[in-house]
Short mmCIF file of C-alpha atoms (C1' of nucleotides) in Angstrom, two decimals:
data_model
loop_
_atom_site.label_atom_id
_atom_site.label_comp_id
_atom_site.label_asym_id
_atom_site.label_seq_id
_atom_site.Cartn_x
_atom_site.Cartn_y
_atom_site.Cartn_z
CA UNK A 9 -3.52 -5.59 -35.43
CA UNK A 10 -0.78 -3.96 -37.39
CA UNK A 11 2.46 -2.51 -36.06
CA UNK A 12 4.35 0.23 -37.89
CA UNK A 13 7.62 1.81 -36.89
CA UNK A 14 7.65 5.56 -37.29
CA UNK A 15 11.00 6.65 -35.95
CA UNK A 16 14.15 5.24 -34.43
CA UNK A 17 16.54 7.03 -32.15
CA UNK A 18 20.06 7.41 -33.49
CA UNK A 19 21.90 7.02 -30.21
CA UNK A 20 19.87 4.23 -28.61
CA UNK A 21 17.53 1.45 -29.67
CA UNK A 22 14.52 3.58 -28.75
CA UNK A 23 11.75 3.65 -31.31
CA UNK A 24 8.36 5.20 -31.88
CA UNK A 25 5.56 3.36 -33.58
CA UNK A 26 1.88 2.74 -34.03
CA UNK A 27 -0.21 -0.29 -33.28
CA UNK A 28 -3.38 -0.12 -35.30
CA UNK A 29 -6.22 -2.21 -33.89
CA UNK A 30 -9.84 -2.47 -34.92
CA UNK A 31 -10.70 -0.22 -31.98
CA UNK A 32 -8.11 2.46 -32.51
CA UNK A 33 -4.46 3.31 -32.80
CA UNK A 34 -1.95 2.89 -30.01
CA UNK A 35 1.00 5.24 -30.22
CA UNK A 36 4.16 3.70 -28.84
CA UNK A 37 6.05 3.74 -26.58
CA UNK A 38 2.95 3.51 -24.47
CA UNK A 39 2.01 3.08 -20.86
CA UNK A 40 -1.14 1.05 -20.19
CA UNK A 41 -2.93 1.76 -16.95
CA UNK A 42 -4.27 -1.29 -15.19
CA UNK A 43 -8.00 -1.88 -14.91
CA UNK A 44 -7.83 -5.35 -13.43
CA UNK A 45 -11.51 -5.81 -12.78
CA UNK A 46 -12.83 -3.61 -15.53
CA UNK A 47 -12.15 -0.29 -13.84
CA UNK A 48 -9.08 1.72 -13.03
CA UNK A 49 -9.19 1.77 -9.28
CA UNK A 50 -10.53 5.03 -7.85
CA UNK A 51 -11.40 6.45 -11.27
CA UNK A 52 -14.73 6.99 -12.91
CA UNK A 53 -15.22 6.25 -16.59
CA UNK A 54 -15.27 10.01 -17.11
CA UNK A 55 -11.78 10.32 -15.66
CA UNK A 56 -10.66 7.47 -17.88
CA UNK A 57 -12.20 9.18 -20.90
CA UNK A 58 -10.54 12.44 -19.99
CA UNK A 59 -7.12 10.82 -19.53
CA UNK A 60 -7.64 9.19 -22.93
CA UNK A 61 -5.02 6.47 -22.82
CA UNK A 62 -4.65 4.75 -26.18
CA UNK A 63 -4.94 1.38 -24.48
CA UNK A 64 -5.67 -0.01 -21.03
CA UNK A 65 -5.08 -3.39 -19.47
CA UNK A 66 -7.51 -5.75 -17.83
CA UNK A 67 -7.27 -9.21 -16.40
CA UNK A 68 -8.51 -12.61 -17.48
CA UNK A 69 -8.16 -14.23 -14.08
CA UNK A 70 -10.21 -11.67 -12.20
CA UNK A 71 -12.90 -11.22 -14.82
CA UNK A 72 -13.30 -14.96 -15.23
CA UNK A 73 -13.87 -15.42 -11.50
CA UNK A 74 -16.03 -12.32 -11.23
CA UNK A 75 -18.36 -11.40 -12.84
CA UNK A 76 -17.78 -14.57 -14.86
CA UNK A 77 -18.17 -15.39 -18.50
CA UNK A 78 -21.95 -15.45 -18.59
CA UNK A 79 -22.22 -11.85 -17.50
CA UNK A 80 -19.54 -10.74 -19.92
CA UNK A 81 -21.12 -12.64 -22.77
CA UNK A 82 -24.53 -11.13 -22.04
CA UNK A 83 -22.98 -7.67 -21.93
CA UNK A 84 -21.38 -8.23 -25.30
CA UNK A 85 -17.80 -8.26 -24.06
CA UNK A 86 -15.78 -6.07 -21.74
CA UNK A 87 -15.73 -2.94 -23.93
CA UNK A 88 -19.51 -2.80 -24.02
CA UNK A 89 -19.77 -3.82 -20.36
CA UNK A 90 -17.59 -0.96 -19.15
CA UNK A 91 -18.51 1.42 -21.98
CA UNK A 92 -14.92 1.76 -23.02
CA UNK A 93 -14.28 2.06 -26.71
CA UNK A 94 -10.53 2.14 -26.98
CA UNK A 95 -8.27 -0.91 -27.17
CA UNK A 96 -7.95 -3.25 -24.20
CA UNK A 97 -5.13 -5.70 -23.58
CA UNK A 98 -5.81 -8.56 -21.21
CA UNK A 99 -3.29 -10.42 -19.17
CA UNK A 100 -3.77 -14.15 -19.34
CA UNK A 101 -4.00 -14.75 -15.62
CA UNK A 102 -0.73 -16.65 -15.52
CA UNK A 103 0.76 -14.07 -13.21
CA UNK A 104 -2.19 -14.25 -10.81
CA UNK A 105 -2.42 -18.02 -10.73
CA UNK A 106 1.20 -18.33 -9.77
CA UNK A 107 1.61 -15.30 -7.57
CA UNK A 108 -1.49 -15.21 -5.44
CA UNK A 109 -2.85 -18.68 -5.25
CA UNK A 110 -1.66 -20.59 -2.20
CA UNK A 111 -2.77 -23.67 -4.06
CA UNK A 112 -1.82 -24.25 -7.66
CA UNK A 113 -0.76 -27.45 -9.36
CA UNK A 114 0.98 -27.19 -12.70
CA UNK A 115 0.88 -30.03 -15.17
CA UNK A 116 1.75 -30.30 -18.81
CA UNK A 117 -1.84 -29.67 -19.72
CA UNK A 118 -2.40 -26.57 -17.61
CA UNK A 119 -2.66 -25.28 -14.09
CA UNK A 120 -5.16 -26.08 -11.38
CA UNK A 121 -5.72 -23.40 -8.77
CA UNK A 122 -8.09 -22.20 -6.12
CA UNK A 123 -10.08 -19.04 -6.55
CA UNK A 124 -9.01 -16.25 -4.24
CA UNK A 125 -12.67 -15.29 -3.90
CA UNK A 126 -14.27 -18.48 -2.66
CA UNK A 127 -11.67 -21.22 -2.69
CA UNK A 128 -13.32 -23.05 -5.57
CA UNK A 129 -11.13 -25.15 -7.87
CA UNK A 130 -10.44 -24.07 -11.44
CA UNK A 131 -8.30 -25.29 -14.28
CA UNK A 132 -6.63 -23.05 -16.84
CA UNK A 133 -5.14 -24.34 -20.04
CA UNK A 134 -3.57 -22.24 -22.78
CA UNK A 135 -6.67 -22.82 -24.91
CA UNK A 136 -9.10 -22.09 -22.10
CA UNK A 137 -7.46 -18.78 -21.39
CA UNK A 138 -7.84 -17.79 -25.05
CA UNK A 139 -11.53 -18.67 -24.93
CA UNK A 140 -11.98 -16.45 -21.92
CA UNK A 141 -10.16 -13.60 -23.62
CA UNK A 142 -12.32 -14.16 -26.66
CA UNK A 143 -15.43 -13.62 -24.54
CA UNK A 144 -13.86 -10.58 -22.95
CA UNK A 145 -13.16 -9.32 -26.42
CA UNK A 146 -9.63 -8.12 -25.75
CA UNK A 147 -7.86 -6.47 -28.62
CA UNK A 148 -4.55 -7.93 -27.50
CA UNK A 149 -4.55 -11.26 -25.70
CA UNK A 150 -1.68 -12.74 -23.73
CA UNK A 151 -0.66 -16.38 -23.72
CA UNK A 152 -0.82 -18.37 -20.50
CA UNK A 153 2.67 -18.39 -19.04
CA UNK A 154 4.36 -19.52 -15.87
CA UNK A 155 5.67 -16.42 -14.19
CA UNK A 156 8.34 -17.20 -11.62
CA UNK A 157 9.08 -15.42 -8.38
CA UNK A 158 12.42 -13.88 -7.57
CA UNK A 159 14.64 -15.45 -6.43
CA UNK A 160 14.35 -18.84 -8.08
CA UNK A 161 17.03 -21.41 -8.90
CA UNK A 162 18.09 -22.05 -12.47
CA UNK A 163 16.54 -25.50 -12.61
CA UNK A 164 13.08 -24.45 -11.59
CA UNK A 165 13.30 -21.38 -13.76
CA UNK A 166 14.09 -23.59 -16.73
CA UNK A 167 11.14 -25.84 -16.00
CA UNK A 168 8.85 -22.83 -15.92
CA UNK A 169 10.42 -21.54 -19.10
CA UNK A 170 9.94 -24.86 -20.92
CA UNK A 171 6.34 -24.99 -19.78
CA UNK A 172 5.80 -21.42 -20.90
CA UNK A 173 7.24 -22.26 -24.31
CA UNK A 174 5.13 -25.41 -24.68
CA UNK A 175 2.03 -23.49 -23.72
CA UNK A 176 3.01 -20.68 -26.10
CA UNK A 177 3.17 -23.15 -28.99
CA UNK A 178 -0.30 -24.46 -28.18
CA UNK A 179 -1.63 -20.95 -27.79
CA UNK A 180 -0.18 -19.90 -31.12
CA UNK A 181 -1.76 -22.89 -32.79
CA UNK A 182 -5.21 -22.36 -31.27
CA UNK A 183 -5.09 -18.67 -32.07
CA UNK A 184 -4.10 -19.30 -35.69
CA UNK A 185 -6.98 -21.70 -36.12
CA UNK A 186 -9.87 -19.70 -34.77
CA UNK A 187 -9.07 -16.01 -34.32
CA UNK A 188 -9.22 -13.12 -36.73
CA UNK A 189 -5.77 -11.56 -36.37
CA UNK A 190 -7.14 -8.16 -37.35
CA UNK A 191 -9.53 -8.20 -34.40
CA UNK A 192 -7.82 -10.09 -31.60
CA UNK A 193 -4.08 -10.50 -31.64
CA UNK A 194 -1.93 -12.59 -29.36
CA UNK A 195 1.40 -11.91 -27.68
CA UNK A 196 3.91 -14.50 -26.53
CA UNK A 197 5.84 -14.08 -23.28
CA UNK A 198 9.56 -14.53 -22.62
CA UNK A 199 10.50 -16.02 -19.26
CA UNK A 200 13.83 -17.22 -17.89
CA UNK A 201 14.14 -15.21 -14.69
CA UNK A 202 17.59 -13.65 -14.30
CA UNK A 203 19.48 -16.32 -16.24
CA UNK A 204 21.02 -14.92 -19.39
CA UNK A 205 21.22 -18.26 -21.19
CA UNK A 206 17.59 -19.01 -20.49
CA UNK A 207 16.43 -15.56 -21.55
CA UNK A 208 18.40 -15.89 -24.78
CA UNK A 209 17.09 -19.35 -25.52
CA UNK A 210 13.50 -18.52 -24.61
CA UNK A 211 13.49 -15.44 -26.79
CA UNK A 212 14.83 -17.33 -29.79
CA UNK A 213 12.42 -20.22 -29.47
CA UNK A 214 9.47 -17.94 -28.86
CA UNK A 215 10.29 -15.85 -31.91
CA UNK A 216 10.16 -18.99 -34.06
CA UNK A 217 6.48 -19.26 -33.23
CA UNK A 218 5.88 -15.91 -34.93
CA UNK A 219 3.57 -14.02 -32.62
CA UNK A 220 2.11 -10.63 -33.59
CA UNK A 221 3.86 -9.21 -30.52
CA UNK A 222 6.20 -10.24 -27.73
CA UNK A 223 6.26 -9.59 -24.04
CA UNK A 224 9.06 -9.86 -21.52
CA UNK A 225 7.69 -11.32 -18.30
CA UNK A 226 9.14 -12.17 -14.93
CA UNK A 227 11.00 -8.89 -14.43
CA UNK A 228 10.44 -6.13 -11.89
CA UNK A 229 9.44 -8.81 -9.44
CA UNK A 230 11.92 -7.80 -6.76
CA UNK A 231 15.25 -8.52 -8.46
CA UNK A 232 18.11 -6.04 -8.01
CA UNK A 233 18.03 -3.25 -10.55
CA UNK A 234 21.29 -4.35 -12.17
CA UNK A 235 19.67 -7.68 -13.03
CA UNK A 236 16.58 -5.93 -14.33
CA UNK A 237 18.78 -3.84 -16.56
CA UNK A 238 20.95 -6.75 -17.67
CA UNK A 239 18.00 -8.93 -18.60
CA UNK A 240 16.19 -6.07 -20.33
CA UNK A 241 19.23 -5.07 -22.34
CA UNK A 242 19.87 -8.70 -23.24
CA UNK A 243 16.35 -9.73 -24.17
CA UNK A 244 14.87 -6.80 -26.07
CA UNK A 245 17.33 -6.75 -29.00
CA UNK A 246 16.72 -10.46 -29.58
CA UNK A 247 13.02 -9.91 -30.22
CA UNK A 248 11.83 -9.43 -33.83
CA UNK A 249 12.19 -5.71 -34.59
CA UNK A 250 9.02 -5.54 -36.65
CA UNK A 251 6.79 -6.60 -33.73
CA UNK A 252 5.76 -4.66 -30.64
CA UNK A 253 7.73 -5.43 -27.49
CA UNK A 254 5.94 -5.30 -24.19
CA UNK A 255 7.63 -5.17 -20.77
CA UNK A 256 5.09 -6.72 -18.44
CA UNK A 257 4.61 -5.12 -15.05
CA UNK A 258 7.18 -2.41 -15.73
CA UNK A 259 7.17 -0.04 -13.96
CA UNK A 260 8.65 3.04 -12.55
CA UNK A 261 9.50 5.99 -14.83
CA UNK A 262 13.20 5.22 -15.00
CA UNK A 263 12.73 1.51 -15.56
CA UNK A 264 10.42 2.35 -18.40
CA UNK A 265 12.84 4.84 -19.88
CA UNK A 266 15.67 2.34 -19.63
CA UNK A 267 13.64 -0.26 -21.46
CA UNK A 268 12.51 2.26 -24.09
CA UNK A 269 16.17 3.02 -24.73
CA UNK A 270 16.63 -0.68 -25.39
CA UNK A 271 13.74 -0.91 -27.79
CA UNK A 272 10.63 -1.64 -25.71
CA UNK A 273 7.28 -0.30 -26.88
CA UNK A 274 4.66 -1.16 -24.27
CA UNK A 275 4.44 -1.06 -20.50
CA UNK A 276 1.96 -1.60 -17.76
CA UNK A 277 2.22 -1.34 -14.04
CA UNK A 278 0.05 -0.96 -11.06
CA UNK A 279 2.65 1.32 -9.57
CA UNK A 280 1.35 4.76 -10.50
CA UNK A 281 -2.19 3.97 -9.38
CA UNK A 282 -1.26 2.07 -6.24
CA UNK A 283 1.28 4.54 -4.95
CA UNK A 284 -1.21 7.30 -5.72
CA UNK A 285 -3.73 5.65 -3.42
CA UNK A 286 -1.01 5.39 -0.82
CA UNK A 287 -0.01 9.04 -1.07
CA UNK A 288 3.06 9.04 -3.35
CA UNK A 289 2.89 11.27 -6.40
CA UNK A 290 5.04 11.67 -9.47
CA UNK A 291 6.03 15.19 -10.33
CA UNK A 292 8.39 16.85 -12.77
CA UNK A 293 10.61 17.40 -9.72
CA UNK A 294 10.64 13.80 -8.52
CA UNK A 295 8.45 11.70 -6.28
CA UNK A 296 6.69 13.35 -3.36
CA UNK A 297 4.76 12.01 -0.39
CA UNK A 298 1.70 14.21 -0.26
CA UNK A 299 0.94 13.11 3.29
CA UNK A 300 4.17 14.63 4.54
CA UNK A 301 3.89 17.39 7.14
CA UNK A 302 6.01 19.66 5.00
CA UNK A 303 3.02 20.25 2.69
CA UNK A 304 0.70 21.20 5.52
CA UNK A 305 0.27 24.78 4.36
CA UNK A 306 1.82 24.57 0.90
CA UNK A 307 -0.46 26.59 -1.39
CA UNK A 308 1.36 25.63 -4.56
CA UNK A 309 0.11 23.07 -7.09
CA UNK A 310 1.16 19.45 -6.87
CA UNK A 311 3.31 19.87 -9.94
CA UNK A 312 3.68 23.35 -11.43
CA UNK A 313 4.41 21.95 -14.87
CA UNK A 314 1.54 19.48 -14.99
CA UNK A 315 -1.56 20.23 -17.02
CA UNK A 316 -4.01 17.89 -15.32
CA UNK A 317 -7.11 19.29 -13.67
CA UNK A 318 -5.90 18.35 -10.21
CA UNK A 319 -2.77 20.47 -10.60
CA UNK A 320 -4.71 23.27 -12.23
CA UNK A 321 -7.15 23.45 -9.38
CA UNK A 322 -5.86 22.22 -6.03
CA UNK A 323 -3.03 23.04 -3.65
CA UNK A 324 -0.65 20.60 -2.04
CA UNK A 325 -2.06 21.66 1.29
CA UNK A 326 -5.58 20.71 0.23
CA UNK A 327 -4.51 17.40 -1.30
CA UNK A 328 -2.61 16.57 1.87
CA UNK A 329 -5.67 17.40 3.90
CA UNK A 330 -7.92 15.19 1.76
CA UNK A 331 -5.48 12.32 2.12
CA UNK A 332 -5.32 12.63 5.89
CA UNK A 333 -9.05 13.05 6.17
CA UNK A 334 -9.48 9.78 4.30
CA UNK A 335 -11.59 11.41 1.65
CA UNK A 336 -12.36 9.35 -1.43
CA UNK A 337 -11.54 12.43 -3.49
CA UNK A 338 -7.90 12.06 -2.41
CA UNK A 339 -7.73 8.66 -4.13
CA UNK A 340 -9.38 10.04 -7.24
CA UNK A 341 -7.19 13.13 -7.54
CA UNK A 342 -3.96 11.30 -6.73
CA UNK A 343 -4.70 8.53 -9.19
CA UNK A 344 -5.77 10.94 -11.90
CA UNK A 345 -2.61 12.97 -11.48
CA UNK A 346 -0.22 10.02 -11.49
CA UNK A 347 -1.80 8.57 -14.59
CA UNK A 348 -1.74 11.94 -16.28
CA UNK A 349 1.93 12.11 -15.37
CA UNK A 350 2.59 8.69 -16.91
CA UNK A 351 0.75 9.60 -20.06
CA UNK A 352 2.62 12.84 -20.63
CA UNK A 353 5.85 11.17 -19.61
CA UNK A 354 5.38 8.62 -22.40
CA UNK A 355 4.22 11.25 -24.89
CA UNK A 356 7.32 13.24 -24.13
CA UNK A 357 9.50 10.20 -24.68
CA UNK A 358 7.75 9.44 -27.96
CA UNK A 359 8.04 13.02 -29.17
CA UNK A 360 11.73 13.05 -28.27
CA UNK A 361 12.38 9.86 -30.22
CA UNK A 362 10.65 11.33 -33.25
CA UNK A 363 12.46 14.66 -32.84
CA UNK A 364 15.81 12.97 -32.30
CA UNK A 365 16.29 14.39 -28.80
CA UNK A 366 15.77 11.23 -26.80
CA UNK A 367 19.29 11.25 -25.37
CA UNK A 368 18.75 14.59 -23.68
CA UNK A 369 15.47 13.45 -22.19
CA UNK A 370 17.11 10.35 -20.81
CA UNK A 371 19.67 12.47 -19.02
CA UNK A 372 17.18 14.97 -17.69
CA UNK A 373 14.88 12.35 -16.19
CA UNK A 374 17.77 10.30 -14.93
CA UNK A 375 18.84 13.22 -12.80
CA UNK A 376 15.37 13.42 -11.25
CA UNK A 377 14.29 9.87 -10.97
CA UNK A 378 17.64 8.12 -11.26
CA UNK A 379 18.83 5.94 -8.45
CA UNK A 380 15.90 6.71 -6.25
CA UNK A 381 13.38 5.35 -8.65
CA UNK A 382 15.16 2.82 -10.82
CA UNK A 383 15.06 0.03 -8.28
"C1'" G B 24 -28.33 19.08 48.47
"C1'" G B 25 -28.43 13.27 48.02
"C1'" U B 26 -26.74 8.73 45.70
"C1'" G B 27 -23.68 6.26 42.23
"C1'" A B 28 -19.58 6.08 38.63
"C1'" G B 29 -15.08 8.12 37.40
"C1'" G B 30 -10.36 11.24 36.62
"C1'" U B 31 -4.10 6.95 33.06
"C1'" U B 32 1.18 9.18 28.55
"C1'" C B 33 -1.93 14.14 22.16
"C1'" C B 34 -7.29 11.62 22.16
"C1'" C B 35 -10.16 7.13 23.44
"C1'" G B 36 -9.13 3.30 26.61
"C1'" A B 37 -6.85 -1.32 29.40
"C1'" G B 38 -4.17 -1.93 33.88
"C1'" C B 39 -6.08 -2.36 39.95
"C1'" G B 40 0.87 -3.81 44.96
"C1'" G B 41 6.53 -5.63 41.96
"C1'" C B 42 7.14 -8.88 35.28
"C1'" C B 43 4.52 -0.83 34.06
"C1'" A B 44 7.35 4.16 30.50
"C1'" A B 45 2.28 1.55 31.32
"C1'" A B 46 -2.01 -3.37 26.64
"C1'" G B 47 -5.06 -2.05 22.44
"C1'" G B 48 -7.14 1.51 19.19
"C1'" G B 49 -7.00 6.45 17.02
"C1'" A B 50 -4.20 10.68 15.72
"C1'" G B 51 0.79 12.21 14.42
"C1'" C B 52 5.65 11.24 11.94
"C1'" A B 53 8.80 8.48 8.41
"C1'" G B 54 9.04 4.78 4.71
"C1'" A B 55 7.57 0.78 1.26
"C1'" C B 56 4.49 -0.45 -2.87
"C1'" U B 57 6.16 -2.79 -10.18
"C1'" G B 58 1.48 -8.38 -15.73
"C1'" U B 59 -3.61 -5.03 -8.30
"C1'" A B 60 -6.62 -10.56 -2.82
"C1'" A B 61 -3.43 -3.32 -1.40
"C1'" A B 62 -7.93 3.64 0.20
"C1'" U B 63 -2.65 -1.59 2.00
"C1'" C B 64 1.62 -2.73 4.79
"C1'" U B 65 6.09 -1.63 7.94
"C1'" G B 66 8.70 1.24 11.56
"C1'" C B 67 8.66 5.26 15.26
"C1'" C B 68 5.48 7.41 18.70
"C1'" G B 69 7.52 10.80 27.54
"C1'" G B 70 12.96 12.61 27.92
"C1'" C B 71 18.10 11.49 27.70
"C1'" G B 72 24.57 10.23 27.45
"C1'" U B 73 19.12 4.36 25.56
"C1'" A B 74 21.26 -3.67 28.11
"C1'" G B 75 21.04 2.34 32.18
"C1'" C B 76 18.98 6.70 34.22
"C1'" C B 77 15.26 10.66 34.81
"C1'" U B 78 10.08 12.48 34.70
"C1'" U B 79 4.81 10.57 34.25
"C1'" C B 80 -1.08 7.66 35.62
"C1'" G B 81 -6.26 14.75 38.88
"C1'" A B 82 -3.64 17.23 43.63
"C1'" U B 83 -1.46 16.70 48.33
"C1'" G B 84 -0.10 13.67 52.26
"C1'" G B 85 0.32 8.66 54.07
"C1'" U B 86 0.90 2.87 54.30
"C1'" U B 87 4.71 -0.39 52.12
"C1'" C B 88 11.26 -2.92 50.81
"C1'" G B 89 8.16 -1.39 46.49
"C1'" A B 90 2.12 2.39 44.49
"C1'" A B 91 -1.05 4.09 38.26
"C1'" U B 92 -2.73 0.23 41.56
"C1'" C B 93 -4.06 0.43 49.04
"C1'" C B 94 -5.63 4.64 52.74
"C1'" A B 95 -6.98 9.97 53.95
"C1'" U B 96 -8.20 14.76 52.50
"C1'" C B 97 -9.02 18.06 48.60
"C1'" C B 98 -10.16 19.52 43.41
"C1'" C B 99 -12.81 18.29 39.02
"C1'" U B 100 -16.16 15.50 35.65
"C1'" C B 101 -20.46 12.50 34.42
"C1'" A B 102 -25.27 9.87 35.54
"C1'" C B 103 -29.63 9.49 38.26
"C1'" C B 104 -32.60 11.48 42.36
"C1'" A B 105 -34.31 16.11 44.85
#
RNA sequence: GGUGAGGUUCCCGAGCGGCCAAAGGGAGCAGACUGUAAAUCUGCCGGCGUAGCCUUCGAUGGUUCGAAUCCAUCCCUCACCA
């Protein structure tokens, strides 16, 4: 993997770049749709091909539990398994282990947890998680980290941060010893919850380990938006400027734009796909609830200025009907549209950075998605 | 024509003397969702001046301090038999 900066905004820290991987180039800033179990929920591979995201995200935890490593190994890795030829980033499973397991025991060595599928016991170590991601064949791997909930007290946050750093060091070592950095790269993750001193310290110590890229974790987990903004604005500038910066789990359009303005390059979130399935759609005029009665007979397109096939072809009235009727097509169309929105949203941001008009874009979107969306 | 079962708030459906404006679904309406245990979840869902009052459980008339619940008559459904 190789990261090159192409342009920097004059008024903000926003930047445009390129991550070149062995499977293709990722133009940043980029949004990565989430294909947790090897598929973007509700979408066919054809939709995914048509949307043509430079990179998508999948998940170590879920793939390890099902279908399991044997199946993935036999298939020749995740790309071959799902017939997807563009880059894939995998989350390490740290987030899942800590957020959805009712049983997990952390020790210095790793974390023991119960499978959400069948209750069986498993043990993840930083090294183990790299081995799994090796089998998956991810282009960008993530280190095992301890993601904390919000709220959390400073003491427990620090413990999680120290553990994350210790695991990061081991991960960095194991990666350096056995991985080809051109083929599979590895990102470290900053933790520290909403504590400025911890964020600062964690960022500095993580940077000393010299990862190919850096992620900011533990944000957009329910904290007030001021804290999200404070931590983002504090952390991003402390990360090495010549490496990609990835805001994990972020987020909504305005949160993304805010972070881009502070120098972030990569994003992922379940938000556009999940809210699509639940009837909320992004448009150039703000968020809309397609199930609302006000669209009952609305013959207009979902978003007049969107170029996706759903907007080209279907009316709001029809999409509302499909949603209410519980048709599977509603999930497909809504998801396709929201992801198309995210993709063009990011392309627009990138183009603006390159053209030197990012400030204007920030203002325009802020007016539409401002307070409402920036939670 | 005979026998049996039944008619409950938009729909289905519980209730079978007071704790019933009436369980539970569904539909409808509004909202939430952030490194996906989510096609999920939450709230509202007879009316109003909302710790109270008014209207409502096929219709009418009774019994009772009190009826969706008991009785009588009528209307209407459904099932089986002729």
